[in-house]
Structure formats: structure tokens, C-alpha cells
């Protein structure tokens, strides 16, 4: 696929076994449970249309029951295929696309979530701008990010076992396309993208194997849920909730959701194909998944 020079690199999960390699039977029930506790605390009680960016195989999708429509977006077609097999169509729409080139009309969502995804983003500002544009004014953005100022990193730095400084605001790329962020850096980026931070809190206090092995998962997760209220932002994961500020379009009731990801041109439906009025590129739906990764006619 051809990409403009300026396009940031993507951490491609296509064909990966993320679900079985990372989650199922891999001793991460605790992480899964504490993330659900955080999400339940942050999600509004009802809403019209929610977008999950980097939804993967739909691990957290059953938390979005209060929304009339849920759009699962991921760069990996195969992750979405699994999600669709599991969840079916009904309230769900599946979109294979790049978060740096969202294929949506401005203001068509009243909620966006992004969990365990921004740590793969080399250009945080660009992806936040895309998300802000997709939201109505006042829409909610729930973002989870990996925290560089966590206790383990602080101890390793203090004892000279880690070169990078956890207190420095600059993101650290510890493995290619895997970043940890300082909580203040994320707030700065949110503000620059026209979001107003409402609340943020620490999650995953006990992400340590010996504790997870020694103590019942439900107990640790429950305790984590309580500690999340302490506001001690030294855990490996931070959840934030922000609202879209400014006066931008509200297209929640617009009849069509999609525009061309390359030039925001209007699209006409022709069977399973969407044709851009401006550039003539065609985007297809296959296996019930809209594919905006690459045009079908290039
Ligand atoms: C660690 S997984 C998290 C999946 C899900 N949010 C969860 O918590 O189970 C990261 C996901 O982000 C997706 N991703 C990474 N870069 C992306 C991009 N530029 N656009 C869309 N999705 C992307 C990957 O395909 C992958 O499914
Ligand atoms: Zn176009």
C-alpha cells in the first residue's frame, strides 16, 4: 500500500494472535477486570453512537451496552473478523482503517474510547486531532495510556538500572512503536487537540506476577478499584475522561457516517462499494467489514 511520506508508521497487528497470545489463559484476567472497572466508572449511562479506536478483537465491547450503535475500528482486518464472528452485526459496525486517517464525517460520535492503543502511536497529536474531529461538541473521550512515571520505572531509574528519566515529559519508545507517556504530556496533548480533561486516575496497581499468582484475581481487582480513587498516578496504566471543547459540527443525526479518508470527499454507495466524489477512489465492504485501509481501485 502506498503512503504519503509524512504518514507515521503503524504497529500492524494484521494476522496476529493477540487474543490467544496476550489474553486468553495468559494470566491477565486481573488487567482485564481492572480496566472494566475503570471503564464502567467513566462511561456515560446512555448515548447514541460510540467509536472504539483500535478495538482489536472486541475484548471490551460488551461494556458499551448503553449505546445505540457501536463502531469498532481497527487497522487489523483479521482482529475485526474475529470480533464480528463473536458479536454479529446488530448494533455493531466494523471498520478497518488507520486511526491517523479516520473515514468519518465530523461530529458523528458522542463517545470515543481508546484503550491500550495510544502506546503504539508515534504521532499522538495527529491521532487526537482525528478523534476530536469525529466527536460532537461535548462528546466524551475515554483514553487509557501507558504511564512512564510508574513505580517500577521510578525505582529502576533511582537505582541506575534504567537510563531514561520517568519524570521527563517526553514520551519514551522502549521498543519500536511502543511508547510510555508521562501523565502531564497526555494532558497537554489533549488540551492542544481541543479536549477538556474531566478526570484521570491510576489503574493496575498490582501488575506484578507474584501478587497475581498469590492472591485471588477478584480480590486484587476489587482492591484496585478502591485504590483507583486515590489519584496516585504511579501505576503502569492511567485512564482519562475528557470532553470535546469548542464549537464544531454536530452530525449525530446525519444519514451517512463515512467520508473519504484521504480527502473527506462525499461517498456514494454502489452495492458494497463506496465511491468518492472528489478523488474517485472506491472503498469496499467485505465480510461485513468496511475496508478503508486502501482503495479497491488503485
Ligand atoms: C494492544 S491492542 C489493543 C486492542 C483493544 N483495545 C484491547 O484493549 O483489547 C492494540 C490495537 O491497536 C490497533 N492499532 C494500532 N495502530 C493502529 C492504527 N494506526 N489505526 C488503527 N488501529 C491501530 C492494533 O491493530 C491492535 O488491534
Ligand atoms: Zn476521496
PDB file of C-alpha atoms and ligand atoms in Angstrom:
ATOM      1  CA  UNK A   1       0.000   0.000   0.000  1.00  0.00           C
ATOM      2  CA  UNK A   2       1.292   3.458  -0.955  1.00  0.00           C
ATOM      3  CA  UNK A   3       1.512   6.029   1.820  1.00  0.00           C
ATOM      4  CA  UNK A   4       2.360   9.711   1.835  1.00  0.00           C
ATOM      5  CA  UNK A   5       5.869  10.408   3.204  1.00  0.00           C
ATOM      6  CA  UNK A   6       4.538  12.126   6.324  1.00  0.00           C
ATOM      7  CA  UNK A   7       2.341   9.208   7.403  1.00  0.00           C
ATOM      8  CA  UNK A   8       3.541   7.859  10.774  1.00  0.00           C
ATOM      9  CA  UNK A   9       4.426   4.186  10.931  1.00  0.00           C
ATOM     10  CA  UNK A  10       1.685   1.823  12.105  1.00  0.00           C
ATOM     11  CA  UNK A  11       2.065  -1.024  14.558  1.00  0.00           C
ATOM     12  CA  UNK A  12       0.404  -3.644  12.405  1.00  0.00           C
ATOM     13  CA  UNK A  13      -1.491  -6.450  14.156  1.00  0.00           C
ATOM     14  CA  UNK A  14      -2.763  -7.960  10.903  1.00  0.00           C
ATOM     15  CA  UNK A  15      -2.892 -11.728  11.248  1.00  0.00           C
ATOM     16  CA  UNK A  16      -1.521 -11.590  14.822  1.00  0.00           C
ATOM     17  CA  UNK A  17      -2.872 -13.903  17.507  1.00  0.00           C
ATOM     18  CA  UNK A  18      -3.202 -11.040  20.001  1.00  0.00           C
ATOM     19  CA  UNK A  19      -6.234 -12.628  21.670  1.00  0.00           C
ATOM     20  CA  UNK A  20      -4.674 -16.013  22.391  1.00  0.00           C
ATOM     21  CA  UNK A  21      -1.066 -14.842  22.690  1.00  0.00           C
ATOM     22  CA  UNK A  22      -1.736 -11.999  25.115  1.00  0.00           C
ATOM     23  CA  UNK A  23      -5.096 -12.504  26.824  1.00  0.00           C
ATOM     24  CA  UNK A  24      -6.695 -15.929  26.913  1.00  0.00           C
ATOM     25  CA  UNK A  25      -5.101 -18.171  29.524  1.00  0.00           C
ATOM     26  CA  UNK A  26      -2.160 -15.762  29.823  1.00  0.00           C
ATOM     27  CA  UNK A  27      -2.699 -14.703  33.438  1.00  0.00           C
ATOM     28  CA  UNK A  28      -4.124 -11.275  32.579  1.00  0.00           C
ATOM     29  CA  UNK A  29      -7.646 -11.637  33.997  1.00  0.00           C
ATOM     30  CA  UNK A  30      -6.652  -9.078  36.626  1.00  0.00           C
ATOM     31  CA  UNK A  31      -5.706  -6.451  33.999  1.00  0.00           C
ATOM     32  CA  UNK A  32      -8.908  -7.171  32.082  1.00  0.00           C
ATOM     33  CA  UNK A  33     -11.049  -6.803  35.213  1.00  0.00           C
ATOM     34  CA  UNK A  34      -9.482  -3.558  36.455  1.00  0.00           C
ATOM     35  CA  UNK A  35      -9.825  -1.982  33.017  1.00  0.00           C
ATOM     36  CA  UNK A  36     -13.524  -2.867  33.026  1.00  0.00           C
ATOM     37  CA  UNK A  37     -13.931  -1.315  36.490  1.00  0.00           C
ATOM     38  CA  UNK A  38     -12.328   1.888  35.179  1.00  0.00           C
ATOM     39  CA  UNK A  39     -14.440   1.911  32.021  1.00  0.00           C
ATOM     40  CA  UNK A  40     -17.695   1.417  33.936  1.00  0.00           C
ATOM     41  CA  UNK A  41     -16.796   4.344  36.132  1.00  0.00           C
ATOM     42  CA  UNK A  42     -16.136   6.578  33.118  1.00  0.00           C
ATOM     43  CA  UNK A  43     -18.748   5.606  30.544  1.00  0.00           C
ATOM     44  CA  UNK A  44     -21.910   7.728  30.418  1.00  0.00           C
ATOM     45  CA  UNK A  45     -25.191   5.959  31.290  1.00  0.00           C
ATOM     46  CA  UNK A  46     -26.529   6.265  27.753  1.00  0.00           C
ATOM     47  CA  UNK A  47     -25.566   7.538  24.361  1.00  0.00           C
ATOM     48  CA  UNK A  48     -26.195   7.474  20.642  1.00  0.00           C
ATOM     49  CA  UNK A  49     -23.033   6.308  18.884  1.00  0.00           C
ATOM     50  CA  UNK A  50     -19.703   5.166  20.291  1.00  0.00           C
ATOM     51  CA  UNK A  51     -16.465   4.656  18.376  1.00  0.00           C
ATOM     52  CA  UNK A  52     -13.762   2.376  19.748  1.00  0.00           C
ATOM     53  CA  UNK A  53     -10.410   3.158  18.127  1.00  0.00           C
ATOM     54  CA  UNK A  54      -8.093   0.138  17.992  1.00  0.00           C
ATOM     55  CA  UNK A  55     -10.851  -2.170  19.207  1.00  0.00           C
ATOM     56  CA  UNK A  56      -8.808  -5.277  18.392  1.00  0.00           C
ATOM     57  CA  UNK A  57     -10.874  -8.439  18.717  1.00  0.00           C
ATOM     58  CA  UNK A  58     -13.591  -6.626  20.692  1.00  0.00           C
ATOM     59  CA  UNK A  59     -12.377  -7.576  24.165  1.00  0.00           C
ATOM     60  CA  UNK A  60     -14.186  -4.697  25.896  1.00  0.00           C
ATOM     61  CA  UNK A  61     -17.143  -4.293  23.566  1.00  0.00           C
ATOM     62  CA  UNK A  62     -19.676  -5.770  25.953  1.00  0.00           C
ATOM     63  CA  UNK A  63     -19.139  -2.729  28.206  1.00  0.00           C
ATOM     64  CA  UNK A  64     -20.805  -0.498  25.590  1.00  0.00           C
ATOM     65  CA  UNK A  65     -24.392  -1.737  26.103  1.00  0.00           C
ATOM     66  CA  UNK A  66     -25.701   1.789  26.815  1.00  0.00           C
ATOM     67  CA  UNK A  67     -25.004   2.896  23.213  1.00  0.00           C
ATOM     68  CA  UNK A  68     -27.477   2.555  20.355  1.00  0.00           C
ATOM     69  CA  UNK A  69     -24.683   1.984  17.864  1.00  0.00           C
ATOM     70  CA  UNK A  70     -21.075   0.889  18.374  1.00  0.00           C
ATOM     71  CA  UNK A  71     -18.404   1.275  15.704  1.00  0.00           C
ATOM     72  CA  UNK A  72     -15.365  -0.959  16.126  1.00  0.00           C
ATOM     73  CA  UNK A  73     -12.372   0.401  14.247  1.00  0.00           C
ATOM     74  CA  UNK A  74      -9.021  -1.279  13.912  1.00  0.00           C
ATOM     75  CA  UNK A  75      -6.183  -1.367  11.407  1.00  0.00           C
ATOM     76  CA  UNK A  76      -6.229  -5.143  11.527  1.00  0.00           C
ATOM     77  CA  UNK A  77      -8.892  -6.754   9.352  1.00  0.00           C
ATOM     78  CA  UNK A  78      -8.336 -10.148  10.983  1.00  0.00           C
ATOM     79  CA  UNK A  79      -8.958  -8.779  14.510  1.00  0.00           C
ATOM     80  CA  UNK A  80     -12.253  -7.324  13.282  1.00  0.00           C
ATOM     81  CA  UNK A  81     -13.212 -10.579  11.576  1.00  0.00           C
ATOM     82  CA  UNK A  82     -12.916 -12.329  14.912  1.00  0.00           C
ATOM     83  CA  UNK A  83     -14.886  -9.553  16.657  1.00  0.00           C
ATOM     84  CA  UNK A  84     -17.676  -9.830  14.100  1.00  0.00           C
ATOM     85  CA  UNK A  85     -17.845 -13.635  14.372  1.00  0.00           C
ATOM     86  CA  UNK A  86     -18.315 -13.197  18.094  1.00  0.00           C
ATOM     87  CA  UNK A  87     -20.587 -10.157  18.254  1.00  0.00           C
ATOM     88  CA  UNK A  88     -22.525 -10.292  14.990  1.00  0.00           C
ATOM     89  CA  UNK A  89     -23.928  -7.213  13.287  1.00  0.00           C
ATOM     90  CA  UNK A  90     -26.974  -5.766  15.092  1.00  0.00           C
ATOM     91  CA  UNK A  91     -25.761  -2.602  16.864  1.00  0.00           C
ATOM     92  CA  UNK A  92     -22.201  -3.057  15.615  1.00  0.00           C
ATOM     93  CA  UNK A  93     -20.338  -1.677  12.606  1.00  0.00           C
ATOM     94  CA  UNK A  94     -16.847  -2.881  11.737  1.00  0.00           C
ATOM     95  CA  UNK A  95     -14.329  -0.544  10.138  1.00  0.00           C
ATOM     96  CA  UNK A  96     -10.793  -1.458   9.070  1.00  0.00           C
ATOM     97  CA  UNK A  97      -8.974   1.879   8.953  1.00  0.00           C
ATOM     98  CA  UNK A  98      -5.993   3.810  10.173  1.00  0.00           C
ATOM     99  CA  UNK A  99      -6.567   5.993  13.235  1.00  0.00           C
ATOM    100  CA  UNK A 100      -4.443   8.690  11.537  1.00  0.00           C
ATOM    101  CA  UNK A 101      -6.918   8.754   8.616  1.00  0.00           C
ATOM    102  CA  UNK A 102     -10.362   8.277  10.107  1.00  0.00           C
ATOM    103  CA  UNK A 103     -13.078   7.835   7.446  1.00  0.00           C
ATOM    104  CA  UNK A 104     -15.803   9.725   9.330  1.00  0.00           C
ATOM    105  CA  UNK A 105     -17.825  12.848   8.766  1.00  0.00           C
ATOM    106  CA  UNK A 106     -17.020  15.390  11.524  1.00  0.00           C
ATOM    107  CA  UNK A 107     -19.201  15.159  14.640  1.00  0.00           C
ATOM    108  CA  UNK A 108     -20.854  11.768  14.125  1.00  0.00           C
ATOM    109  CA  UNK A 109     -19.954  10.291  17.538  1.00  0.00           C
ATOM    110  CA  UNK A 110     -20.918  11.279  21.051  1.00  0.00           C
ATOM    111  CA  UNK A 111     -18.297   8.954  22.579  1.00  0.00           C
ATOM    112  CA  UNK A 112     -14.878   7.589  21.655  1.00  0.00           C
ATOM    113  CA  UNK A 113     -12.810   5.091  23.607  1.00  0.00           C
ATOM    114  CA  UNK A 114      -9.179   4.121  23.020  1.00  0.00           C
ATOM    115  CA  UNK A 115      -7.637   1.557  25.348  1.00  0.00           C
ATOM    116  CA  UNK A 116      -4.164   0.030  25.047  1.00  0.00           C
ATOM    117  CA  UNK A 117      -3.675   1.709  21.688  1.00  0.00           C
ATOM    118  CA  UNK A 118      -2.051   5.128  22.053  1.00  0.00           C
ATOM    119  CA  UNK A 119       1.162   3.431  23.214  1.00  0.00           C
ATOM    120  CA  UNK A 120       1.550   2.397  19.549  1.00  0.00           C
ATOM    121  CA  UNK A 121       1.188   5.970  18.284  1.00  0.00           C
ATOM    122  CA  UNK A 122       4.294   7.869  17.190  1.00  0.00           C
ATOM    123  CA  UNK A 123       2.187  10.969  16.479  1.00  0.00           C
ATOM    124  CA  UNK A 124      -0.149  11.474  19.441  1.00  0.00           C
ATOM    125  CA  UNK A 125      -1.179  14.973  18.339  1.00  0.00           C
ATOM    126  CA  UNK A 126      -2.326  13.749  14.923  1.00  0.00           C
ATOM    127  CA  UNK A 127      -4.452  10.916  16.267  1.00  0.00           C
ATOM    128  CA  UNK A 128      -6.039  13.132  18.926  1.00  0.00           C
ATOM    129  CA  UNK A 129      -6.972  15.693  16.254  1.00  0.00           C
ATOM    130  CA  UNK A 130      -8.659  12.952  14.256  1.00  0.00           C
ATOM    131  CA  UNK A 131     -10.633  11.801  17.276  1.00  0.00           C
ATOM    132  CA  UNK A 132     -11.643  15.335  18.263  1.00  0.00           C
ATOM    133  CA  UNK A 133     -12.949  15.937  14.747  1.00  0.00           C
ATOM    134  CA  UNK A 134     -15.108  12.796  14.849  1.00  0.00           C
ATOM    135  CA  UNK A 135     -16.794  13.903  18.098  1.00  0.00           C
ATOM    136  CA  UNK A 136     -19.715  16.278  18.634  1.00  0.00           C
ATOM    137  CA  UNK A 137     -19.009  19.256  20.914  1.00  0.00           C
ATOM    138  CA  UNK A 138     -19.343  17.976  24.470  1.00  0.00           C
ATOM    139  CA  UNK A 139     -18.717  14.393  23.315  1.00  0.00           C
ATOM    140  CA  UNK A 140     -16.752  12.170  25.679  1.00  0.00           C
ATOM    141  CA  UNK A 141     -13.296  10.734  25.008  1.00  0.00           C
ATOM    142  CA  UNK A 142     -12.107   7.913  27.269  1.00  0.00           C
ATOM    143  CA  UNK A 143      -8.418   7.276  26.805  1.00  0.00           C
ATOM    144  CA  UNK A 144      -6.168   4.745  28.508  1.00  0.00           C
ATOM    145  CA  UNK A 145      -2.428   5.301  28.254  1.00  0.00           C
ATOM    146  CA  UNK A 146       0.715   3.555  29.419  1.00  0.00           C
ATOM    147  CA  UNK A 147       2.377   5.630  32.171  1.00  0.00           C
ATOM    148  CA  UNK A 148       6.148   6.176  32.069  1.00  0.00           C
ATOM    149  CA  UNK A 149       6.108   7.581  35.640  1.00  0.00           C
ATOM    150  CA  UNK A 150       5.228   4.222  37.231  1.00  0.00           C
ATOM    151  CA  UNK A 151       6.718   2.864  40.449  1.00  0.00           C
ATOM    152  CA  UNK A 152       8.831   0.201  38.733  1.00  0.00           C
ATOM    153  CA  UNK A 153      10.361   2.750  36.329  1.00  0.00           C
ATOM    154  CA  UNK A 154      10.941   5.208  39.218  1.00  0.00           C
ATOM    155  CA  UNK A 155      12.797   2.532  41.245  1.00  0.00           C
ATOM    156  CA  UNK A 156      14.855   1.359  38.293  1.00  0.00           C
ATOM    157  CA  UNK A 157      15.820   4.940  37.483  1.00  0.00           C
ATOM    158  CA  UNK A 158      16.721   5.713  41.109  1.00  0.00           C
ATOM    159  CA  UNK A 159      18.994   2.655  41.302  1.00  0.00           C
ATOM    160  CA  UNK A 160      20.691   3.322  37.952  1.00  0.00           C
ATOM    161  CA  UNK A 161      19.164   0.324  36.202  1.00  0.00           C
ATOM    162  CA  UNK A 162      17.244   2.436  33.711  1.00  0.00           C
ATOM    163  CA  UNK A 163      18.685   5.204  31.589  1.00  0.00           C
ATOM    164  CA  UNK A 164      15.511   7.090  30.687  1.00  0.00           C
ATOM    165  CA  UNK A 165      14.013   9.528  33.136  1.00  0.00           C
ATOM    166  CA  UNK A 166      10.413   8.702  34.188  1.00  0.00           C
ATOM    167  CA  UNK A 167       9.806  12.316  35.310  1.00  0.00           C
ATOM    168  CA  UNK A 168      10.690  13.803  31.950  1.00  0.00           C
ATOM    169  CA  UNK A 169       7.566  14.704  29.914  1.00  0.00           C
ATOM    170  CA  UNK A 170       8.937  13.403  26.620  1.00  0.00           C
ATOM    171  CA  UNK A 171       7.468  10.006  25.514  1.00  0.00           C
ATOM    172  CA  UNK A 172       9.861   7.066  25.733  1.00  0.00           C
ATOM    173  CA  UNK A 173       9.924   4.469  22.939  1.00  0.00           C
ATOM    174  CA  UNK A 174      11.185   1.426  24.843  1.00  0.00           C
ATOM    175  CA  UNK A 175      10.613  -0.944  21.894  1.00  0.00           C
ATOM    176  CA  UNK A 176       9.908   0.166  18.329  1.00  0.00           C
ATOM    177  CA  UNK A 177       6.363   1.640  18.195  1.00  0.00           C
ATOM    178  CA  UNK A 178       5.782   1.030  21.903  1.00  0.00           C
ATOM    179  CA  UNK A 179       5.681   4.249  23.908  1.00  0.00           C
ATOM    180  CA  UNK A 180       5.190   5.107  27.567  1.00  0.00           C
ATOM    181  CA  UNK A 181       3.813   8.577  28.288  1.00  0.00           C
ATOM    182  CA  UNK A 182       4.050  10.979  31.192  1.00  0.00           C
ATOM    183  CA  UNK A 183       0.552  11.795  32.512  1.00  0.00           C
ATOM    184  CA  UNK A 184       1.175  15.541  32.091  1.00  0.00           C
ATOM    185  CA  UNK A 185       2.276  15.074  28.486  1.00  0.00           C
ATOM    186  CA  UNK A 186      -1.049  13.385  27.725  1.00  0.00           C
ATOM    187  CA  UNK A 187      -2.989  16.241  29.363  1.00  0.00           C
ATOM    188  CA  UNK A 188      -1.028  18.783  27.306  1.00  0.00           C
ATOM    189  CA  UNK A 189      -1.781  16.864  24.130  1.00  0.00           C
ATOM    190  CA  UNK A 190      -5.467  16.582  24.999  1.00  0.00           C
ATOM    191  CA  UNK A 191      -5.693  20.322  25.574  1.00  0.00           C
ATOM    192  CA  UNK A 192      -3.907  21.103  22.322  1.00  0.00           C
ATOM    193  CA  UNK A 193      -6.389  18.904  20.478  1.00  0.00           C
ATOM    194  CA  UNK A 194      -9.336  20.874  21.973  1.00  0.00           C
ATOM    195  CA  UNK A 195     -10.266  18.488  24.758  1.00  0.00           C
ATOM    196  CA  UNK A 196     -11.050  19.469  28.305  1.00  0.00           C
ATOM    197  CA  UNK A 197      -9.820  16.952  30.865  1.00  0.00           C
ATOM    198  CA  UNK A 198     -12.550  15.965  33.323  1.00  0.00           C
ATOM    199  CA  UNK A 199     -10.969  13.194  35.392  1.00  0.00           C
ATOM    200  CA  UNK A 200      -7.989  10.830  35.320  1.00  0.00           C
ATOM    201  CA  UNK A 201      -6.983   8.040  37.648  1.00  0.00           C
ATOM    202  CA  UNK A 202      -4.445   5.255  38.145  1.00  0.00           C
ATOM    203  CA  UNK A 203      -5.239   1.642  37.197  1.00  0.00           C
ATOM    204  CA  UNK A 204      -3.403  -1.695  37.600  1.00  0.00           C
ATOM    205  CA  UNK A 205      -1.683  -1.207  40.970  1.00  0.00           C
ATOM    206  CA  UNK A 206      -0.891  -4.921  41.272  1.00  0.00           C
ATOM    207  CA  UNK A 207       0.523  -5.753  37.848  1.00  0.00           C
ATOM    208  CA  UNK A 208       3.195  -7.933  39.433  1.00  0.00           C
ATOM    209  CA  UNK A 209       3.297 -11.683  38.801  1.00  0.00           C
ATOM    210  CA  UNK A 210       3.971 -12.808  42.367  1.00  0.00           C
ATOM    211  CA  UNK A 211       0.946 -10.873  43.681  1.00  0.00           C
ATOM    212  CA  UNK A 212      -1.303 -12.001  40.853  1.00  0.00           C
ATOM    213  CA  UNK A 213      -0.259 -15.624  41.474  1.00  0.00           C
ATOM    214  CA  UNK A 214      -0.609 -15.424  45.259  1.00  0.00           C
ATOM    215  CA  UNK A 215      -3.937 -13.644  45.608  1.00  0.00           C
ATOM    216  CA  UNK A 216      -7.407 -14.229  44.117  1.00  0.00           C
ATOM    217  CA  UNK A 217      -7.999 -12.106  40.994  1.00  0.00           C
ATOM    218  CA  UNK A 218     -11.376 -10.812  42.210  1.00  0.00           C
ATOM    219  CA  UNK A 219      -9.828  -9.628  45.463  1.00  0.00           C
ATOM    220  CA  UNK A 220      -6.935  -7.821  43.742  1.00  0.00           C
ATOM    221  CA  UNK A 221      -9.237  -6.262  41.156  1.00  0.00           C
ATOM    222  CA  UNK A 222     -11.650  -5.077  43.861  1.00  0.00           C
ATOM    223  CA  UNK A 223      -8.803  -3.532  45.819  1.00  0.00           C
ATOM    224  CA  UNK A 224      -7.514  -1.886  42.652  1.00  0.00           C
ATOM    225  CA  UNK A 225     -10.982  -0.438  42.060  1.00  0.00           C
ATOM    226  CA  UNK A 226     -10.774   1.222  45.504  1.00  0.00           C
ATOM    227  CA  UNK A 227      -7.207   2.465  45.005  1.00  0.00           C
ATOM    228  CA  UNK A 228      -8.183   3.993  41.669  1.00  0.00           C
ATOM    229  CA  UNK A 229      -9.883   6.687  43.775  1.00  0.00           C
ATOM    230  CA  UNK A 230      -6.611   7.684  45.465  1.00  0.00           C
ATOM    231  CA  UNK A 231      -5.430   9.563  42.381  1.00  0.00           C
ATOM    232  CA  UNK A 232      -1.836   8.316  42.856  1.00  0.00           C
ATOM    233  CA  UNK A 233      -0.704   8.442  39.235  1.00  0.00           C
ATOM    234  CA  UNK A 234       2.197   5.973  39.594  1.00  0.00           C
ATOM    235  CA  UNK A 235       0.609   2.849  38.086  1.00  0.00           C
ATOM    236  CA  UNK A 236       1.540   1.415  34.661  1.00  0.00           C
ATOM    237  CA  UNK A 237      -1.838   2.446  33.260  1.00  0.00           C
ATOM    238  CA  UNK A 238      -3.855   5.680  33.510  1.00  0.00           C
ATOM    239  CA  UNK A 239      -7.450   6.214  32.448  1.00  0.00           C
ATOM    240  CA  UNK A 240      -8.636   9.681  31.429  1.00  0.00           C
ATOM    241  CA  UNK A 241     -12.025  11.151  30.535  1.00  0.00           C
ATOM    242  CA  UNK A 242     -12.162  14.366  28.536  1.00  0.00           C
ATOM    243  CA  UNK A 243     -14.878  16.292  26.753  1.00  0.00           C
ATOM    244  CA  UNK A 244     -14.711  17.793  23.279  1.00  0.00           C
ATOM    245  CA  UNK A 245     -14.429  21.572  23.632  1.00  0.00           C
ATOM    246  CA  UNK A 246     -15.106  24.230  21.021  1.00  0.00           C
ATOM    247  CA  UNK A 247     -17.827  24.772  18.527  1.00  0.00           C
ATOM    248  CA  UNK A 248     -17.595  22.120  15.807  1.00  0.00           C
ATOM    249  CA  UNK A 249     -20.276  20.384  13.694  1.00  0.00           C
ATOM    250  CA  UNK A 250     -22.887  18.087  15.198  1.00  0.00           C
ATOM    251  CA  UNK A 251     -23.736  15.410  12.650  1.00  0.00           C
ATOM    252  CA  UNK A 252     -25.056  12.776  15.041  1.00  0.00           C
ATOM    253  CA  UNK A 253     -28.271  12.614  13.032  1.00  0.00           C
ATOM    254  CA  UNK A 254     -26.636  12.743   9.583  1.00  0.00           C
ATOM    255  CA  UNK A 255     -27.812   9.898   7.314  1.00  0.00           C
ATOM    256  CA  UNK A 256     -24.284   8.818   6.368  1.00  0.00           C
ATOM    257  CA  UNK A 257     -21.350   8.244   8.653  1.00  0.00           C
ATOM    258  CA  UNK A 258     -18.484   7.897   6.213  1.00  0.00           C
ATOM    259  CA  UNK A 259     -16.439  10.265   4.089  1.00  0.00           C
ATOM    260  CA  UNK A 260     -13.302   9.531   2.079  1.00  0.00           C
ATOM    261  CA  UNK A 261     -10.352   9.042   4.479  1.00  0.00           C
ATOM    262  CA  UNK A 262      -7.978  10.691   2.005  1.00  0.00           C
ATOM    263  CA  UNK A 263      -9.783  13.960   1.219  1.00  0.00           C
ATOM    264  CA  UNK A 264     -13.057  13.938   3.228  1.00  0.00           C
ATOM    265  CA  UNK A 265     -14.999  13.738  -0.053  1.00  0.00           C
ATOM    266  CA  UNK A 266     -18.632  12.613  -0.017  1.00  0.00           C
ATOM    267  CA  UNK A 267     -19.157   8.931  -0.785  1.00  0.00           C
ATOM    268  CA  UNK A 268     -21.890   7.335  -2.882  1.00  0.00           C
ATOM    269  CA  UNK A 269     -22.978   3.773  -2.161  1.00  0.00           C
ATOM    270  CA  UNK A 270     -22.898   1.421  -5.103  1.00  0.00           C
ATOM    271  CA  UNK A 271     -23.753  -2.006  -3.670  1.00  0.00           C
ATOM    272  CA  UNK A 272     -20.876  -2.948  -1.364  1.00  0.00           C
ATOM    273  CA  UNK A 273     -18.703  -0.153  -2.779  1.00  0.00           C
ATOM    274  CA  UNK A 274     -18.341   3.454  -1.688  1.00  0.00           C
ATOM    275  CA  UNK A 275     -17.156   5.861  -4.380  1.00  0.00           C
ATOM    276  CA  UNK A 276     -15.539   9.207  -3.531  1.00  0.00           C
ATOM    277  CA  UNK A 277     -16.997  12.199  -5.409  1.00  0.00           C
ATOM    278  CA  UNK A 278     -13.703  14.047  -5.159  1.00  0.00           C
ATOM    279  CA  UNK A 279     -10.874  11.618  -5.900  1.00  0.00           C
ATOM    280  CA  UNK A 280     -12.842   8.733  -7.444  1.00  0.00           C
ATOM    281  CA  UNK A 281     -11.281   6.184  -5.101  1.00  0.00           C
ATOM    282  CA  UNK A 282     -13.502   3.250  -4.192  1.00  0.00           C
ATOM    283  CA  UNK A 283     -13.719   1.677  -0.758  1.00  0.00           C
ATOM    284  CA  UNK A 284     -15.363  -1.697  -0.308  1.00  0.00           C
ATOM    285  CA  UNK A 285     -17.204  -3.616   2.353  1.00  0.00           C
ATOM    286  CA  UNK A 286     -16.134  -7.260   2.502  1.00  0.00           C
ATOM    287  CA  UNK A 287     -17.074  -9.910   5.042  1.00  0.00           C
ATOM    288  CA  UNK A 288     -19.309  -7.261   6.643  1.00  0.00           C
ATOM    289  CA  UNK A 289     -16.286  -5.009   7.339  1.00  0.00           C
ATOM    290  CA  UNK A 290     -15.763  -1.603   5.723  1.00  0.00           C
ATOM    291  CA  UNK A 291     -12.214  -1.517   4.411  1.00  0.00           C
ATOM    292  CA  UNK A 292     -10.710   1.977   4.403  1.00  0.00           C
ATOM    293  CA  UNK A 293      -7.100   0.838   4.587  1.00  0.00           C
ATOM    294  CA  UNK A 294      -6.509   1.027   0.848  1.00  0.00           C
ATOM    295  CA  UNK A 295      -8.790   1.883  -2.057  1.00  0.00           C
ATOM    296  CA  UNK A 296     -10.040  -1.052  -4.125  1.00  0.00           C
ATOM    297  CA  UNK A 297      -9.334   0.685  -7.451  1.00  0.00           C
ATOM    298  CA  UNK A 298      -5.618   1.511  -7.093  1.00  0.00           C
TER     299      UNK A 298
HETATM  300  C1  LIG B   1      -2.783  -3.850  22.222  1.00  0.00           C
HETATM  301  S1  LIG B   1      -4.085  -3.928  21.041  1.00  0.00           S
HETATM  302  C2  LIG B   1      -5.485  -3.365  21.988  1.00  0.00           C
HETATM  303  C3  LIG B   1      -6.823  -3.867  21.498  1.00  0.00           C
HETATM  304  C4  LIG B   1      -8.026  -3.470  22.394  1.00  0.00           C
HETATM  305  N1  LIG B   1      -8.153  -2.042  22.531  1.00  0.00           N
HETATM  306  C5  LIG B   1      -7.882  -4.124  23.739  1.00  0.00           C
HETATM  307  O1  LIG B   1      -7.598  -3.401  24.723  1.00  0.00           O
HETATM  308  O2  LIG B   1      -8.060  -5.352  23.825  1.00  0.00           O
HETATM  309  C6  LIG B   1      -3.730  -2.536  20.005  1.00  0.00           C
HETATM  310  C7  LIG B   1      -4.667  -2.440  18.786  1.00  0.00           C
HETATM  311  O3  LIG B   1      -4.435  -1.168  18.151  1.00  0.00           O
HETATM  312  C8  LIG B   1      -4.537  -1.344  16.753  1.00  0.00           C
HETATM  313  N2  LIG B   1      -3.822  -0.261  16.084  1.00  0.00           N
HETATM  314  C9  LIG B   1      -2.508   0.051  16.178  1.00  0.00           C
HETATM  315  N3  LIG B   1      -2.222   1.108  15.391  1.00  0.00           N
HETATM  316  C10 LIG B   1      -3.386   1.472  14.787  1.00  0.00           C
HETATM  317  C11 LIG B   1      -3.749   2.498  13.856  1.00  0.00           C
HETATM  318  N4  LIG B   1      -2.851   3.364  13.375  1.00  0.00           N
HETATM  319  N5  LIG B   1      -5.028   2.582  13.464  1.00  0.00           N
HETATM  320  C12 LIG B   1      -5.966   1.700  13.924  1.00  0.00           C
HETATM  321  N6  LIG B   1      -5.682   0.714  14.807  1.00  0.00           N
HETATM  322  C13 LIG B   1      -4.407   0.597  15.229  1.00  0.00           C
HETATM  323  C14 LIG B   1      -3.920  -2.720  16.522  1.00  0.00           C
HETATM  324  O4  LIG B   1      -4.325  -3.269  15.280  1.00  0.00           O
HETATM  325  C15 LIG B   1      -4.432  -3.503  17.728  1.00  0.00           C
HETATM  326  O5  LIG B   1      -5.615  -4.204  17.452  1.00  0.00           O
HETATM  327 ZN1  LIG B   2     -11.509  10.893  -1.922  1.00  0.00          ZN
END
